[in-house]
XYZ file of C-alpha atoms in Angstrom:
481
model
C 47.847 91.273 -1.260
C 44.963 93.222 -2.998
C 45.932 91.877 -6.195
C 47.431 88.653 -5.450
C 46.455 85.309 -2.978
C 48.370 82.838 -1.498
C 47.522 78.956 -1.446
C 48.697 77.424 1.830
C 49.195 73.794 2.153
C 50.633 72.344 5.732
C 52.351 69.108 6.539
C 52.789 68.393 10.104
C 54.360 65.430 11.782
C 52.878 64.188 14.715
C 55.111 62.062 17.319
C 52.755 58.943 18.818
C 52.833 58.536 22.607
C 53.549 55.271 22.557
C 56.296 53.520 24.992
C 58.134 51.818 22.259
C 59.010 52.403 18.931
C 57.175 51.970 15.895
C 59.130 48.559 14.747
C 61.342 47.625 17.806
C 61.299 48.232 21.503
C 62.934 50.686 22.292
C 61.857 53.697 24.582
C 60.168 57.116 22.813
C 61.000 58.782 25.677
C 62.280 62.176 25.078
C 65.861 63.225 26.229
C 68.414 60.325 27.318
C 72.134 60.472 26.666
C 72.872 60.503 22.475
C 72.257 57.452 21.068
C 70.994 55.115 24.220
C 67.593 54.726 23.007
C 68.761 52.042 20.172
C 69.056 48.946 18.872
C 69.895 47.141 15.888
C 66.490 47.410 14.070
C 66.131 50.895 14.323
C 70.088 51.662 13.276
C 69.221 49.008 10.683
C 71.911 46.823 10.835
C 71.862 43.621 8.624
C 69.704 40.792 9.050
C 67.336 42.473 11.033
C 63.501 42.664 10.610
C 60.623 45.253 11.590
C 57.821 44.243 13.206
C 55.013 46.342 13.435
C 53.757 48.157 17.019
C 49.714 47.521 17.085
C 49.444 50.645 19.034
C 50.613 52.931 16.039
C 48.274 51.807 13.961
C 45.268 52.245 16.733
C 46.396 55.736 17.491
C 46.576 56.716 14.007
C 43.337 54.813 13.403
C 41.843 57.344 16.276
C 43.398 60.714 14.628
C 41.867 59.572 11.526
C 38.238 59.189 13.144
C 38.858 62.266 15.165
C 39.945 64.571 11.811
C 36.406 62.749 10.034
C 38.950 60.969 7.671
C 38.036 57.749 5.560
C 39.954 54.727 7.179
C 40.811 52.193 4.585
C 40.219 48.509 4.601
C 43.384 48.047 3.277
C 47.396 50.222 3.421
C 50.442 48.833 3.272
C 53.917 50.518 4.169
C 56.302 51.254 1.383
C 60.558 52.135 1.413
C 61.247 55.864 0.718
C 64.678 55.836 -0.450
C 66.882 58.640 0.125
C 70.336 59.610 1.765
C 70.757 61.704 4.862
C 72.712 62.019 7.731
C 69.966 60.766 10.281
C 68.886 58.145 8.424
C 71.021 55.247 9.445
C 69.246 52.801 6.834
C 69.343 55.168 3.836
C 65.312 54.793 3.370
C 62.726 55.484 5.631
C 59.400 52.970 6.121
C 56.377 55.172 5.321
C 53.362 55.038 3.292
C 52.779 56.421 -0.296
C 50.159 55.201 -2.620
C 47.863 53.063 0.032
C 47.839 55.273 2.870
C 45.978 54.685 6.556
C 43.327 57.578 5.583
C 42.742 60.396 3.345
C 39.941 62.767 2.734
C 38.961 64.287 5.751
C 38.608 67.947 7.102
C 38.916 70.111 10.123
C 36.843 73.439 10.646
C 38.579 77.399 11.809
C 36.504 79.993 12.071
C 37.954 83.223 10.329
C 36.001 86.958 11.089
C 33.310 85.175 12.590
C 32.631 82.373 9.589
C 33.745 78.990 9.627
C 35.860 77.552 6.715
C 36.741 74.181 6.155
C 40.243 72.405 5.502
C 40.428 69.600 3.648
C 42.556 66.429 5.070
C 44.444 65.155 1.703
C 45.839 62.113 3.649
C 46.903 60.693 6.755
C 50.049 58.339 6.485
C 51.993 56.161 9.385
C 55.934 56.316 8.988
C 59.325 55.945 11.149
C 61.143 59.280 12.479
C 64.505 60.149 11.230
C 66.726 61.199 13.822
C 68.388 64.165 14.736
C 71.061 66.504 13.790
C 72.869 68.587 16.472
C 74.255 71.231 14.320
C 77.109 73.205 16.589
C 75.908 76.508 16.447
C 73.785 77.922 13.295
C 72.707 76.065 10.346
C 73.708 78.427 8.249
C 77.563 78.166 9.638
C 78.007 75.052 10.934
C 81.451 73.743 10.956
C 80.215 70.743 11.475
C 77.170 68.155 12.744
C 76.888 65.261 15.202
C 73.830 62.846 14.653
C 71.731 61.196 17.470
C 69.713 58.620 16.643
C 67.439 58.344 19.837
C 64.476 59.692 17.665
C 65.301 56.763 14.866
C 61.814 54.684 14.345
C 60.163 56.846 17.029
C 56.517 56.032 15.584
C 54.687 59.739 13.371
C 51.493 59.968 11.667
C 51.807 62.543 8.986
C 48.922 64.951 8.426
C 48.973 66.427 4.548
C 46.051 69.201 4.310
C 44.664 70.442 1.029
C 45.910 73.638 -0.709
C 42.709 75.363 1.614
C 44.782 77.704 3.332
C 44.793 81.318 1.887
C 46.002 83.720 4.483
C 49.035 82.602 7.102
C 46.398 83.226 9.885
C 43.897 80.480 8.651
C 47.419 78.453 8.649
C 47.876 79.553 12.442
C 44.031 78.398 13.543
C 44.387 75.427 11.173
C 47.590 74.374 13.085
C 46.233 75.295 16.714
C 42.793 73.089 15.894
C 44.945 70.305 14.616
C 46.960 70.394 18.004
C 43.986 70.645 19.988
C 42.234 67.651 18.424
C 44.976 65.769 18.525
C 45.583 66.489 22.050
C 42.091 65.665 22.773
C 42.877 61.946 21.584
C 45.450 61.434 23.712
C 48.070 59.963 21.434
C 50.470 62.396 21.282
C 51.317 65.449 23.888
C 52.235 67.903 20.818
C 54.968 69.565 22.347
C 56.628 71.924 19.639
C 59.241 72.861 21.181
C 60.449 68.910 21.920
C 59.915 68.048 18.431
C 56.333 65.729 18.843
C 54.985 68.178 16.547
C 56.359 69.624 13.521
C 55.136 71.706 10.325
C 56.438 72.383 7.039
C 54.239 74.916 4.871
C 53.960 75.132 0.994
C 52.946 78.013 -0.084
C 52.396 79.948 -3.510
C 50.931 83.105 -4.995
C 48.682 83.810 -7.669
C 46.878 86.741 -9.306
C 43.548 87.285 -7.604
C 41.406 85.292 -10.021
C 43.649 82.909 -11.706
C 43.115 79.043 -11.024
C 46.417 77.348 -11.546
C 48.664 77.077 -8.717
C 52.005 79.458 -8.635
C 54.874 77.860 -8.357
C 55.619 76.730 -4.204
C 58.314 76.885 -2.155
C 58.751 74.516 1.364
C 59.178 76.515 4.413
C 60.595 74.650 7.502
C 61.912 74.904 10.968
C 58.999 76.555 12.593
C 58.571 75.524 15.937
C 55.799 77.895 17.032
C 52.343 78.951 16.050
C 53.606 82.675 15.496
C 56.572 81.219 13.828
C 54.542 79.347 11.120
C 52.216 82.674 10.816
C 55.526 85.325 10.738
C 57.469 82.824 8.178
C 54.273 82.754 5.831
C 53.795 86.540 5.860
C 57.511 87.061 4.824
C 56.888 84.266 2.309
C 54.218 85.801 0.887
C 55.794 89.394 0.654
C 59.281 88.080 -1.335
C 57.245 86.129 -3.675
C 55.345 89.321 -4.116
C 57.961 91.515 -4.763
C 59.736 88.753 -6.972
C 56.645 88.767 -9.539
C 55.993 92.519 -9.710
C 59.666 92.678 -10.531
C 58.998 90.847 -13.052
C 61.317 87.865 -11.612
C 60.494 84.085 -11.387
C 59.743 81.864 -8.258
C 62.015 79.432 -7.724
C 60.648 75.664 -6.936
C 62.681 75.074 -3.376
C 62.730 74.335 -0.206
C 63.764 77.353 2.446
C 64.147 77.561 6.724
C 62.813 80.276 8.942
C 65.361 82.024 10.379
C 63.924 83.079 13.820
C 66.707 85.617 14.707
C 66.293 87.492 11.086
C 62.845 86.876 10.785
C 63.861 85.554 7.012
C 63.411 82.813 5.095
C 66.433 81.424 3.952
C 67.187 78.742 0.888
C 68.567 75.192 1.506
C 67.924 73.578 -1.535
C 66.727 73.495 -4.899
C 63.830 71.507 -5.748
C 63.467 71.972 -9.265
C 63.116 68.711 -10.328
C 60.647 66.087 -8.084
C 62.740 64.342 -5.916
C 62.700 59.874 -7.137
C 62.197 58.186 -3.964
C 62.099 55.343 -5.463
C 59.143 54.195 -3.651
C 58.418 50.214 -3.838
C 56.408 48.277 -1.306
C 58.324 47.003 1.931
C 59.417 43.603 1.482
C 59.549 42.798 5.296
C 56.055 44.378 6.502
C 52.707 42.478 5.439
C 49.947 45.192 4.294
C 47.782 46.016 7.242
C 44.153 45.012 7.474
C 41.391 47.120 8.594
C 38.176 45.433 9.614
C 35.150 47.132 10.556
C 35.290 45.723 14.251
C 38.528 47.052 14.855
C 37.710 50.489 13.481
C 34.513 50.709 15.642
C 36.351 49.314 18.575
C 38.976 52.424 18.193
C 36.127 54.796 17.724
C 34.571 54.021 20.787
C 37.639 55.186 22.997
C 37.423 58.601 20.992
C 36.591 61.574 23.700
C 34.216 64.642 23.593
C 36.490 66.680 20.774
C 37.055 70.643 21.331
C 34.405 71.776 18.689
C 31.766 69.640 20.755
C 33.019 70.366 24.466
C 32.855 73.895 23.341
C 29.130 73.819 21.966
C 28.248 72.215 25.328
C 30.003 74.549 27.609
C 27.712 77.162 26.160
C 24.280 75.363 26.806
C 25.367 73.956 29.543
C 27.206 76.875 31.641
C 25.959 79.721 29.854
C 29.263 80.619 28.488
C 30.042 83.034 25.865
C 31.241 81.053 22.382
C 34.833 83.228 23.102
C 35.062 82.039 26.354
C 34.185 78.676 25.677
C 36.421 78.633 23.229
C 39.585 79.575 25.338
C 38.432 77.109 27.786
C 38.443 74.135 25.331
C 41.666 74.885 23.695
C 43.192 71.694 25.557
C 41.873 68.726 27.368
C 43.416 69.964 30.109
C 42.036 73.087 30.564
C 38.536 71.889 29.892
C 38.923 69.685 32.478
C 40.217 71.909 35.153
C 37.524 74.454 34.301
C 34.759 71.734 34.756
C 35.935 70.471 37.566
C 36.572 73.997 39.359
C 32.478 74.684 38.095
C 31.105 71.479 39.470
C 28.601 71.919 42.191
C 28.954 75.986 42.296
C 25.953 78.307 41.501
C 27.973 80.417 39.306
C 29.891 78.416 36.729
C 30.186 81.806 34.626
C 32.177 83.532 37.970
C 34.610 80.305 37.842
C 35.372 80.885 34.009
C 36.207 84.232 34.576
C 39.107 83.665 37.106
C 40.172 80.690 35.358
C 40.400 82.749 32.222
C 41.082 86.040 33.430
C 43.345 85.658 36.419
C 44.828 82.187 36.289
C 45.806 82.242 32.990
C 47.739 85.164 33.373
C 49.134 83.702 36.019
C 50.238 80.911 34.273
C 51.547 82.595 31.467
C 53.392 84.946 33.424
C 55.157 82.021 35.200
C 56.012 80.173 31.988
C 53.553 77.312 33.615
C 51.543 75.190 31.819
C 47.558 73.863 32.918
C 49.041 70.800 34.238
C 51.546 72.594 36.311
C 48.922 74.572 38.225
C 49.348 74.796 42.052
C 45.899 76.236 42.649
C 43.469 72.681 43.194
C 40.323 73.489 41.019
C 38.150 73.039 44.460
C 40.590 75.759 46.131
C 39.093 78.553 43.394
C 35.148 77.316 44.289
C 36.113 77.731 47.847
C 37.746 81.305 47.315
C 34.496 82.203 45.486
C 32.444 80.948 48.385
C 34.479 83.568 50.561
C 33.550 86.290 48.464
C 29.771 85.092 47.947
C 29.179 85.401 51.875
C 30.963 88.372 52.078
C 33.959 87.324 53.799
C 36.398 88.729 51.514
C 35.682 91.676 48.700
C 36.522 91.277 44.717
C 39.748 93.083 45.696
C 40.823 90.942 48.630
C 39.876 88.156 46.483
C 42.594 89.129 43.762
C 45.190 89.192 46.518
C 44.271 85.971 47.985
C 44.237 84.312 44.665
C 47.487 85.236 43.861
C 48.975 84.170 47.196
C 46.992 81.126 46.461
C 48.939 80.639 43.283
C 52.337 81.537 45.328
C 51.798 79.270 48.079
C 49.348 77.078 47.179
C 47.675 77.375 50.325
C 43.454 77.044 50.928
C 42.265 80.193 50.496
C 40.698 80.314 53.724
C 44.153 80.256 55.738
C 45.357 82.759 53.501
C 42.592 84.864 54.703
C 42.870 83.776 58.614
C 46.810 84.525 58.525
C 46.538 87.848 56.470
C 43.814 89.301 58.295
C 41.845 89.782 55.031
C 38.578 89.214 56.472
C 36.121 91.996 55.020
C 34.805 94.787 57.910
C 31.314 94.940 57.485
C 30.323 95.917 60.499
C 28.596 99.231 59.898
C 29.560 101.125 63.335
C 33.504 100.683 62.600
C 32.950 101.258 58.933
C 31.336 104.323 59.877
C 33.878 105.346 62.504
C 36.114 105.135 59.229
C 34.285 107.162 57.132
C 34.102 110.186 59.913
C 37.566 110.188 60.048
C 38.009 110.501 56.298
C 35.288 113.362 55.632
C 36.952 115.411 58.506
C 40.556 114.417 57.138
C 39.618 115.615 53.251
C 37.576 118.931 53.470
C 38.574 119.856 49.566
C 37.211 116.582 48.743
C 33.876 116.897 50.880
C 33.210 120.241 49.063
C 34.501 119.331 45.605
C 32.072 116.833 45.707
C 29.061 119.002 47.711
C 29.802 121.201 43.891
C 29.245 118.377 41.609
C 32.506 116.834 40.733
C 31.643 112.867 41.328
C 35.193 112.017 40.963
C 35.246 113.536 44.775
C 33.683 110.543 45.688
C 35.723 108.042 44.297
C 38.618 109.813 45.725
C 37.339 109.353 49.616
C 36.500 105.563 48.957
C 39.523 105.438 48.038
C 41.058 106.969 51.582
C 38.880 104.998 53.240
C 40.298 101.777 51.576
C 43.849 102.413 52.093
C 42.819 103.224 55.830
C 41.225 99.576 55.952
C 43.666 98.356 54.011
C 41.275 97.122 51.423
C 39.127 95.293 53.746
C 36.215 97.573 53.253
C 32.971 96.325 52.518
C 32.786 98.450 49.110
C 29.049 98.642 48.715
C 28.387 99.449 52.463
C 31.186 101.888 52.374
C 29.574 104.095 49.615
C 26.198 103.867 51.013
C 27.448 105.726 54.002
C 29.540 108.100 52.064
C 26.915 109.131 50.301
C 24.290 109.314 53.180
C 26.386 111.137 55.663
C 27.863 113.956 52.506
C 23.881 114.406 52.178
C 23.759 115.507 55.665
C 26.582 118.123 55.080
């Protein structure tokens, strides 16, 4: 990579969250047995007609507005003709030459410096359905077809060739899914399909200005997916050029079990579409009290929330940053901060201890069974000294196991703190006269002697120890000695 650079270009589909389809009504909902979310419009059987969903067009009119793209007066939908499988009419309704939106931009910040991505275009179109290949792609005897996902309403999102390293691809991708999120119109979930990416992606010599010649990747249903194929992309088409070899114009999968990309066809020549204007869909008119109408319902977006979680709470820009990564999130985090002295405490278990939690139970913001009020309340325990930090980490957990207030969790555990001083001292008699090494290990200068007594007199307390009274009295009563 010292001599060469890559030029990274994504395409990712976005699934609406509407309850119908784009031009009939039937359900978008996910799952359902094969082919039971149909009808004849969207198997396109003869002598039907589309009619458009207004919804579609307002929730692509809000990604638009959100990604700071310029929504036209005027688009109209146009046939894309081609054969496949999952295409029941043999074309799919999309949008070619007089798209929804185009030129807008998103910003990443790389090492510390913020880079901006162009938005080529924003287009509305119908989903294709889906193949159930029985076992591998590769090796498939065969494939059924389910055409649930037929006319399922997407908004494709075409960036400019901006991207140069597969990790600005990765931050690209994760900002797109957080500001889309953010809307509301779609819930983004890769691994159901409501968000998909294909990457194009060439080489060049360090210096040159025209374009290598690309290749497609797809079937990348993760963020470290998208980054892993790209950095194996990369690499062949390296190798291929110092050989002194050619790059092939194609399109190729990820394989996630090889960690390869693999070809599935040659795309040598353009593909015709054969592109004409739909015959049964009137263009679409965008007036400017329709477009500010939409952009009123538009929320606080990540980059802003994130800004104003630092002025506001006195955050750190990383930790704002984790806290804003979805809607979600934000809003658990403000809603666990309001009212409490300390909002920079409440980001630290929410970031530190709860997300781990989550992640280590596969569980998702949403799924959460700790009540944001439950960790202000746990924080209030260990503010008047009920509980210590450490009893606090083992209440939070049981919080997260149970679900329970925090404050039963301490009554039934018997976690309350000792800080009375004449039983904490009782303790730390018993220790000193228990460890005699220790006493004169640390009466010689070795200071890990004392962390080695607090540390008996914890276990004999069973953690409930008030820590800063229980080295003050340590220390006092080895000065005596």
């Amino acid at each position: 990579m010292r001599e060469y650079e890559a030029v990274i270009g994504l395409e990712v589909h976005v699934e609406l969250k509407t309850n119908t389809k784009i031009f009939c009504n039937c359900s978008t909902e996910f799952g359902g047995d094969p082919n039971s979310h149909v009808c004849p419009v969207c198997l396109g059987l003869p002598g039907v007609l589309p009619v458009l969903n207004k919804k579609v067009v307002d929730y692509a009119i809000k990604a638009a507005l959100a990604l700071n793209c310029e929504v036209a007066e005027y688009c109209k939908f146009d046939r894309k003709n081609y054969y496949y499988p999952d295409l029941p009419k043999n074309y799919q309704i999309s949008q070619y030459d007089l798209p929804l939106a185009k030129n807008g931009y998103l910003e990443i910040e790389v090492d510390g410096q913020v880079k901006r991505i162009g938005i080529t275009r924003i287009h509305m179109e119908e989903d294709a359905g889906k193949l159930v290949h029985q076992g591998n792609l590769a090796v498939t005897p065969y494939s059924l077809v389910d055409y649930n996902r037929t006319g399922v309403p997407l908004i494709e999102i075409v960036s400019a060739p901006d991207i140069r390293t597969p990790e600005e691809a990765r931050l690209y991708l994760e900002k797109l899914k957080a500001i889309i999120q953010y809307t509301g119109i779609s819930d983004c979930r890769m691994e159901e399909g409501s968000l998909r990416c294909d990457a194009n992606v060439s080489v060049r010599p360090k210096g040159q200005k025209e374009f290598g010649t690309k290749t497609e990747i797809k079937n990348m249903n993760s963020f470290k997916a998208l980054q892993k194929a790209l950095e194996y992309e990369i690499a062949r088409q390296i190798e291929i050029l110092e050989e002194g070899g050619r790059i092939i114009q194609e399109t190729r999968m990820w394989d996630e079990s090889r960690q390869v990309t693999l070809s599935m066809r040659s795309k040598e020549e353009a593909h015709d579409y054969r592109y004409f204007p739909e015959p049964d869909l009137p263009p679409v008119v965008i007036d400017r009290e329709w477009l500010e109408e939409i952009r009123a319902t538009l929320p606080e977006l990540p980059d802003a929330r994130k800004k104003r979680f630092v002025e506001q709470y006195g955050l750190t820009p990383y930790d704002a940053h984790v806290l804003t990564l979805t809607r979600e999130l934000a809003d658990y985090y403000e809603e666990a901060a309001k009212g409490y002295s300390n909002p920079k405490a409440v980001a630290n278990w929410v970031i530190n201890e709860l997300l781990r939690l989550l992640n280590a139970a596969g569980k998702e913001i949403t799924e959460c069974p700790i009540k944001p009020e439950q960790i202000t309340r746990m924080l209030e325990l260990l503010d008047n000294g009920t509980i210590s930090g450490k009893i606090a980490k083992t209440v939070f957990e049981e919080m997260f196991s149970t679900g329970k207030d925090p404050e039963v969790i301490v009554k039934e555990k018997g976690l309350v703190q000792i800080t009375d001083l004449g039983e904490l001292e009782a303790v730390v008699d018993k220790v000193i006269a228990a460890n005699p090494k220790a006493v004169e290990d640390y009466k010689n200068g070795k200071e890990k002697a004392l962390g080695f007594l607090v540390g008996q007199i914890m276990k004999e307390t069973r953690g409930r120890a008030n820590p800063e009274a229980v080295n003050q009295l340590l220390r006092d009563k080895l000065a005596k000695l």
